[in-house]
Amino acid sequence: ATTSAVNLWLACRMCNAYKDDNVDGLDPVTGERIPLFNPRTQLWSTHFAFHNEHIVGLTPEGRATGHLLRLNSEERLAERRRLRGRV
């Protein structure tokens, strides 16, 4: 994808590195290519939920985004534990 307003995200460095220029990703459940969650037009709570430190994708968009951005990598889970005081 080209650099355009549609593809710009405000994201942490790690998310931005994983996102790169992707506007879609693979849903790990179905294997289909799915547009990524768009925080400008979609509600986080529709597509994601917390289960302890894990972020769970509730929809194909949530699953594809979580998978692509590696939202449940061990590094991120450890960071969430620290933030919640559960080290």
Short mmCIF file of N, CA and C in Angstrom, two decimals:
data_model
loop_
_atom_site.label_atom_id
_atom_site.label_comp_id
_atom_site.label_asym_id
_atom_site.label_seq_id
_atom_site.Cartn_x
_atom_site.Cartn_y
_atom_site.Cartn_z
N ALA A 1 0.84 -1.18 0.00
CA ALA A 1 0.00 0.00 0.00
C ALA A 1 0.88 1.24 0.00
N THR A 2 0.38 2.28 -0.56
CA THR A 2 1.13 3.53 -0.59
C THR A 2 0.89 4.32 0.68
N THR A 3 1.75 5.31 0.90
CA THR A 3 1.54 6.19 2.04
C THR A 3 0.37 7.09 1.73
N SER A 4 -0.68 6.96 2.53
CA SER A 4 -1.87 7.76 2.35
C SER A 4 -2.56 7.90 3.70
N ALA A 5 -3.45 8.85 3.81
CA ALA A 5 -4.16 9.08 5.08
C ALA A 5 -4.88 7.83 5.55
N VAL A 6 -5.41 7.03 4.62
CA VAL A 6 -6.15 5.82 4.97
C VAL A 6 -5.24 4.82 5.68
N ASN A 7 -3.94 4.82 5.34
CA ASN A 7 -3.02 3.84 5.89
C ASN A 7 -2.22 4.36 7.08
N LEU A 8 -2.48 5.58 7.54
CA LEU A 8 -1.73 6.12 8.66
C LEU A 8 -2.38 5.72 9.98
N TRP A 9 -1.58 5.32 10.95
CA TRP A 9 -2.05 4.92 12.27
C TRP A 9 -1.26 5.65 13.33
N LEU A 10 -1.88 5.95 14.42
CA LEU A 10 -1.18 6.39 15.61
C LEU A 10 -0.99 5.12 16.43
N ALA A 11 0.24 4.67 16.53
CA ALA A 11 0.50 3.40 17.17
C ALA A 11 1.84 3.43 17.88
N CYS A 12 1.98 2.53 18.84
CA CYS A 12 3.28 2.40 19.49
C CYS A 12 4.28 1.89 18.47
N ARG A 13 5.54 2.04 18.82
CA ARG A 13 6.60 1.66 17.88
C ARG A 13 6.50 0.19 17.47
N MET A 14 6.22 -0.68 18.43
CA MET A 14 6.14 -2.10 18.14
C MET A 14 4.97 -2.42 17.19
N CYS A 15 3.79 -1.86 17.48
CA CYS A 15 2.64 -2.08 16.60
C CYS A 15 2.92 -1.54 15.20
N ASN A 16 3.49 -0.35 15.16
CA ASN A 16 3.76 0.25 13.87
C ASN A 16 4.74 -0.59 13.06
N ALA A 17 5.74 -1.16 13.71
CA ALA A 17 6.69 -2.01 13.00
C ALA A 17 6.02 -3.26 12.45
N TYR A 18 5.13 -3.88 13.24
CA TYR A 18 4.44 -5.08 12.77
C TYR A 18 3.41 -4.75 11.70
N LYS A 19 2.73 -3.61 11.85
CA LYS A 19 1.71 -3.23 10.87
C LYS A 19 2.34 -2.95 9.52
N ASP A 20 3.49 -2.22 9.52
CA ASP A 20 4.18 -1.87 8.30
C ASP A 20 3.18 -1.18 7.36
N ASP A 21 3.06 -1.65 6.13
CA ASP A 21 2.13 -1.01 5.20
C ASP A 21 0.88 -1.87 4.98
N ASN A 22 0.65 -2.85 5.86
CA ASN A 22 -0.51 -3.74 5.72
C ASN A 22 -1.81 -3.02 6.06
N VAL A 23 -2.82 -3.27 5.27
CA VAL A 23 -4.17 -2.79 5.57
C VAL A 23 -5.10 -3.97 5.84
N ASP A 24 -4.56 -5.19 5.68
CA ASP A 24 -5.32 -6.39 6.01
C ASP A 24 -4.36 -7.42 6.59
N GLY A 25 -4.93 -8.49 7.12
CA GLY A 25 -4.13 -9.57 7.70
C GLY A 25 -4.92 -10.86 7.65
N LEU A 26 -4.26 -11.94 8.03
CA LEU A 26 -4.91 -13.25 8.02
C LEU A 26 -5.64 -13.49 9.33
N ASP A 27 -6.90 -13.87 9.23
CA ASP A 27 -7.65 -14.32 10.39
C ASP A 27 -7.11 -15.70 10.73
N PRO A 28 -6.51 -15.88 11.91
CA PRO A 28 -5.93 -17.19 12.23
C PRO A 28 -6.95 -18.31 12.36
N VAL A 29 -8.21 -17.98 12.49
CA VAL A 29 -9.25 -19.02 12.60
C VAL A 29 -9.67 -19.52 11.22
N THR A 30 -9.90 -18.60 10.29
CA THR A 30 -10.40 -18.99 8.97
C THR A 30 -9.33 -19.01 7.88
N GLY A 31 -8.20 -18.33 8.12
CA GLY A 31 -7.17 -18.23 7.10
C GLY A 31 -7.48 -17.22 6.02
N GLU A 32 -8.59 -16.51 6.15
CA GLU A 32 -8.98 -15.51 5.16
C GLU A 32 -8.26 -14.19 5.40
N ARG A 33 -8.05 -13.43 4.33
CA ARG A 33 -7.52 -12.07 4.43
C ARG A 33 -8.66 -11.15 4.84
N ILE A 34 -8.43 -10.39 5.90
CA ILE A 34 -9.46 -9.55 6.50
C ILE A 34 -8.89 -8.15 6.68
N PRO A 35 -9.68 -7.11 6.39
CA PRO A 35 -9.20 -5.75 6.70
C PRO A 35 -8.90 -5.62 8.20
N LEU A 36 -7.85 -4.88 8.53
CA LEU A 36 -7.48 -4.68 9.92
C LEU A 36 -8.50 -3.78 10.62
N PHE A 37 -8.59 -3.93 11.93
CA PHE A 37 -9.41 -3.06 12.76
C PHE A 37 -9.00 -1.61 12.50
N ASN A 38 -10.00 -0.75 12.33
CA ASN A 38 -9.76 0.67 12.08
C ASN A 38 -10.30 1.48 13.26
N PRO A 39 -9.41 2.00 14.11
CA PRO A 39 -9.87 2.72 15.29
C PRO A 39 -10.60 4.03 14.97
N ARG A 40 -10.49 4.50 13.74
CA ARG A 40 -11.22 5.72 13.36
C ARG A 40 -12.70 5.46 13.13
N THR A 41 -13.02 4.25 12.73
CA THR A 41 -14.41 3.96 12.35
C THR A 41 -15.05 2.81 13.11
N GLN A 42 -14.26 2.08 13.93
CA GLN A 42 -14.78 0.91 14.62
C GLN A 42 -14.53 1.05 16.13
N LEU A 43 -15.38 0.41 16.92
CA LEU A 43 -15.24 0.41 18.38
C LEU A 43 -14.35 -0.75 18.82
N TRP A 44 -13.38 -0.43 19.68
CA TRP A 44 -12.47 -1.45 20.19
C TRP A 44 -13.26 -2.58 20.86
N SER A 45 -14.25 -2.21 21.65
CA SER A 45 -15.00 -3.20 22.43
C SER A 45 -15.85 -4.14 21.57
N THR A 46 -16.09 -3.78 20.34
CA THR A 46 -16.80 -4.67 19.41
C THR A 46 -15.88 -5.78 18.91
N HIS A 47 -14.60 -5.47 18.80
CA HIS A 47 -13.66 -6.37 18.14
C HIS A 47 -12.67 -7.05 19.08
N PHE A 48 -12.54 -6.53 20.33
CA PHE A 48 -11.56 -7.07 21.27
C PHE A 48 -12.14 -7.12 22.68
N ALA A 49 -11.56 -8.00 23.47
CA ALA A 49 -11.87 -8.07 24.89
C ALA A 49 -10.60 -8.49 25.62
N PHE A 50 -10.52 -8.16 26.90
CA PHE A 50 -9.42 -8.63 27.72
C PHE A 50 -9.82 -9.91 28.42
N HIS A 51 -8.92 -10.85 28.48
CA HIS A 51 -9.06 -12.04 29.31
C HIS A 51 -7.74 -12.12 30.07
N ASN A 52 -7.78 -11.67 31.33
CA ASN A 52 -6.56 -11.46 32.11
C ASN A 52 -5.66 -10.51 31.32
N GLU A 53 -4.43 -10.89 31.02
CA GLU A 53 -3.54 -10.02 30.26
C GLU A 53 -3.68 -10.16 28.75
N HIS A 54 -4.40 -11.17 28.32
CA HIS A 54 -4.55 -11.43 26.89
C HIS A 54 -5.61 -10.52 26.26
N ILE A 55 -5.34 -10.10 25.04
CA ILE A 55 -6.34 -9.40 24.24
C ILE A 55 -6.91 -10.44 23.29
N VAL A 56 -8.22 -10.62 23.35
CA VAL A 56 -8.91 -11.64 22.56
C VAL A 56 -9.63 -10.95 21.41
N GLY A 57 -9.38 -11.43 20.19
CA GLY A 57 -10.10 -10.94 19.03
C GLY A 57 -11.48 -11.57 18.97
N LEU A 58 -12.52 -10.76 18.97
CA LEU A 58 -13.89 -11.25 18.98
C LEU A 58 -14.47 -11.40 17.58
N THR A 59 -13.87 -10.75 16.61
CA THR A 59 -14.36 -10.73 15.23
C THR A 59 -13.19 -11.07 14.31
N PRO A 60 -13.47 -11.36 13.04
CA PRO A 60 -12.36 -11.58 12.11
C PRO A 60 -11.37 -10.41 12.08
N GLU A 61 -11.89 -9.17 12.14
CA GLU A 61 -11.01 -8.00 12.14
C GLU A 61 -10.14 -7.98 13.39
N GLY A 62 -10.74 -8.27 14.53
CA GLY A 62 -10.00 -8.31 15.79
C GLY A 62 -8.94 -9.40 15.80
N ARG A 63 -9.32 -10.58 15.31
CA ARG A 63 -8.35 -11.69 15.28
C ARG A 63 -7.20 -11.39 14.32
N ALA A 64 -7.51 -10.88 13.13
CA ALA A 64 -6.47 -10.58 12.14
C ALA A 64 -5.54 -9.49 12.66
N THR A 65 -6.09 -8.47 13.29
CA THR A 65 -5.29 -7.38 13.83
C THR A 65 -4.41 -7.87 14.97
N GLY A 66 -5.00 -8.62 15.90
CA GLY A 66 -4.24 -9.15 17.02
C GLY A 66 -3.10 -10.05 16.57
N HIS A 67 -3.37 -10.87 15.58
CA HIS A 67 -2.36 -11.78 15.05
C HIS A 67 -1.23 -11.00 14.37
N LEU A 68 -1.59 -10.07 13.50
CA LEU A 68 -0.58 -9.31 12.76
C LEU A 68 0.28 -8.47 13.70
N LEU A 69 -0.36 -7.82 14.69
CA LEU A 69 0.37 -6.93 15.59
C LEU A 69 1.00 -7.67 16.77
N ARG A 70 0.77 -8.99 16.83
CA ARG A 70 1.34 -9.81 17.91
C ARG A 70 0.97 -9.25 19.29
N LEU A 71 -0.32 -8.99 19.45
CA LEU A 71 -0.79 -8.35 20.68
C LEU A 71 -0.62 -9.20 21.93
N ASN A 72 -0.41 -10.50 21.75
CA ASN A 72 -0.25 -11.38 22.91
C ASN A 72 1.13 -12.03 22.95
N SER A 73 2.13 -11.34 22.42
CA SER A 73 3.50 -11.86 22.54
C SER A 73 3.87 -11.87 24.02
N GLU A 74 4.83 -12.69 24.38
CA GLU A 74 5.23 -12.78 25.78
C GLU A 74 5.70 -11.43 26.30
N GLU A 75 6.37 -10.65 25.47
CA GLU A 75 6.83 -9.32 25.89
C GLU A 75 5.65 -8.42 26.25
N ARG A 76 4.60 -8.48 25.45
CA ARG A 76 3.43 -7.64 25.72
C ARG A 76 2.64 -8.13 26.92
N LEU A 77 2.53 -9.44 27.07
CA LEU A 77 1.84 -9.99 28.24
C LEU A 77 2.57 -9.60 29.53
N ALA A 78 3.90 -9.68 29.50
CA ALA A 78 4.69 -9.29 30.67
C ALA A 78 4.50 -7.81 30.98
N GLU A 79 4.46 -6.99 29.94
CA GLU A 79 4.24 -5.55 30.16
C GLU A 79 2.88 -5.29 30.79
N ARG A 80 1.84 -5.98 30.30
CA ARG A 80 0.50 -5.80 30.89
C ARG A 80 0.46 -6.27 32.33
N ARG A 81 1.18 -7.37 32.64
CA ARG A 81 1.23 -7.83 34.03
C ARG A 81 1.88 -6.77 34.91
N ARG A 82 2.98 -6.19 34.44
CA ARG A 82 3.65 -5.14 35.21
C ARG A 82 2.73 -3.96 35.42
N LEU A 83 2.03 -3.54 34.37
CA LEU A 83 1.13 -2.39 34.47
C LEU A 83 -0.02 -2.65 35.43
N ARG A 84 -0.46 -3.87 35.51
CA ARG A 84 -1.55 -4.23 36.41
C ARG A 84 -1.06 -4.61 37.80
N GLY A 85 0.27 -4.56 38.00
CA GLY A 85 0.84 -4.92 39.30
C GLY A 85 0.78 -6.39 39.60
N ARG A 86 0.80 -7.21 38.55
CA ARG A 86 0.70 -8.66 38.73
C ARG A 86 1.98 -9.35 38.29
N VAL A 87 3.11 -8.82 38.69
CA VAL A 87 4.42 -9.37 38.28
C VAL A 87 4.69 -10.65 39.01
#
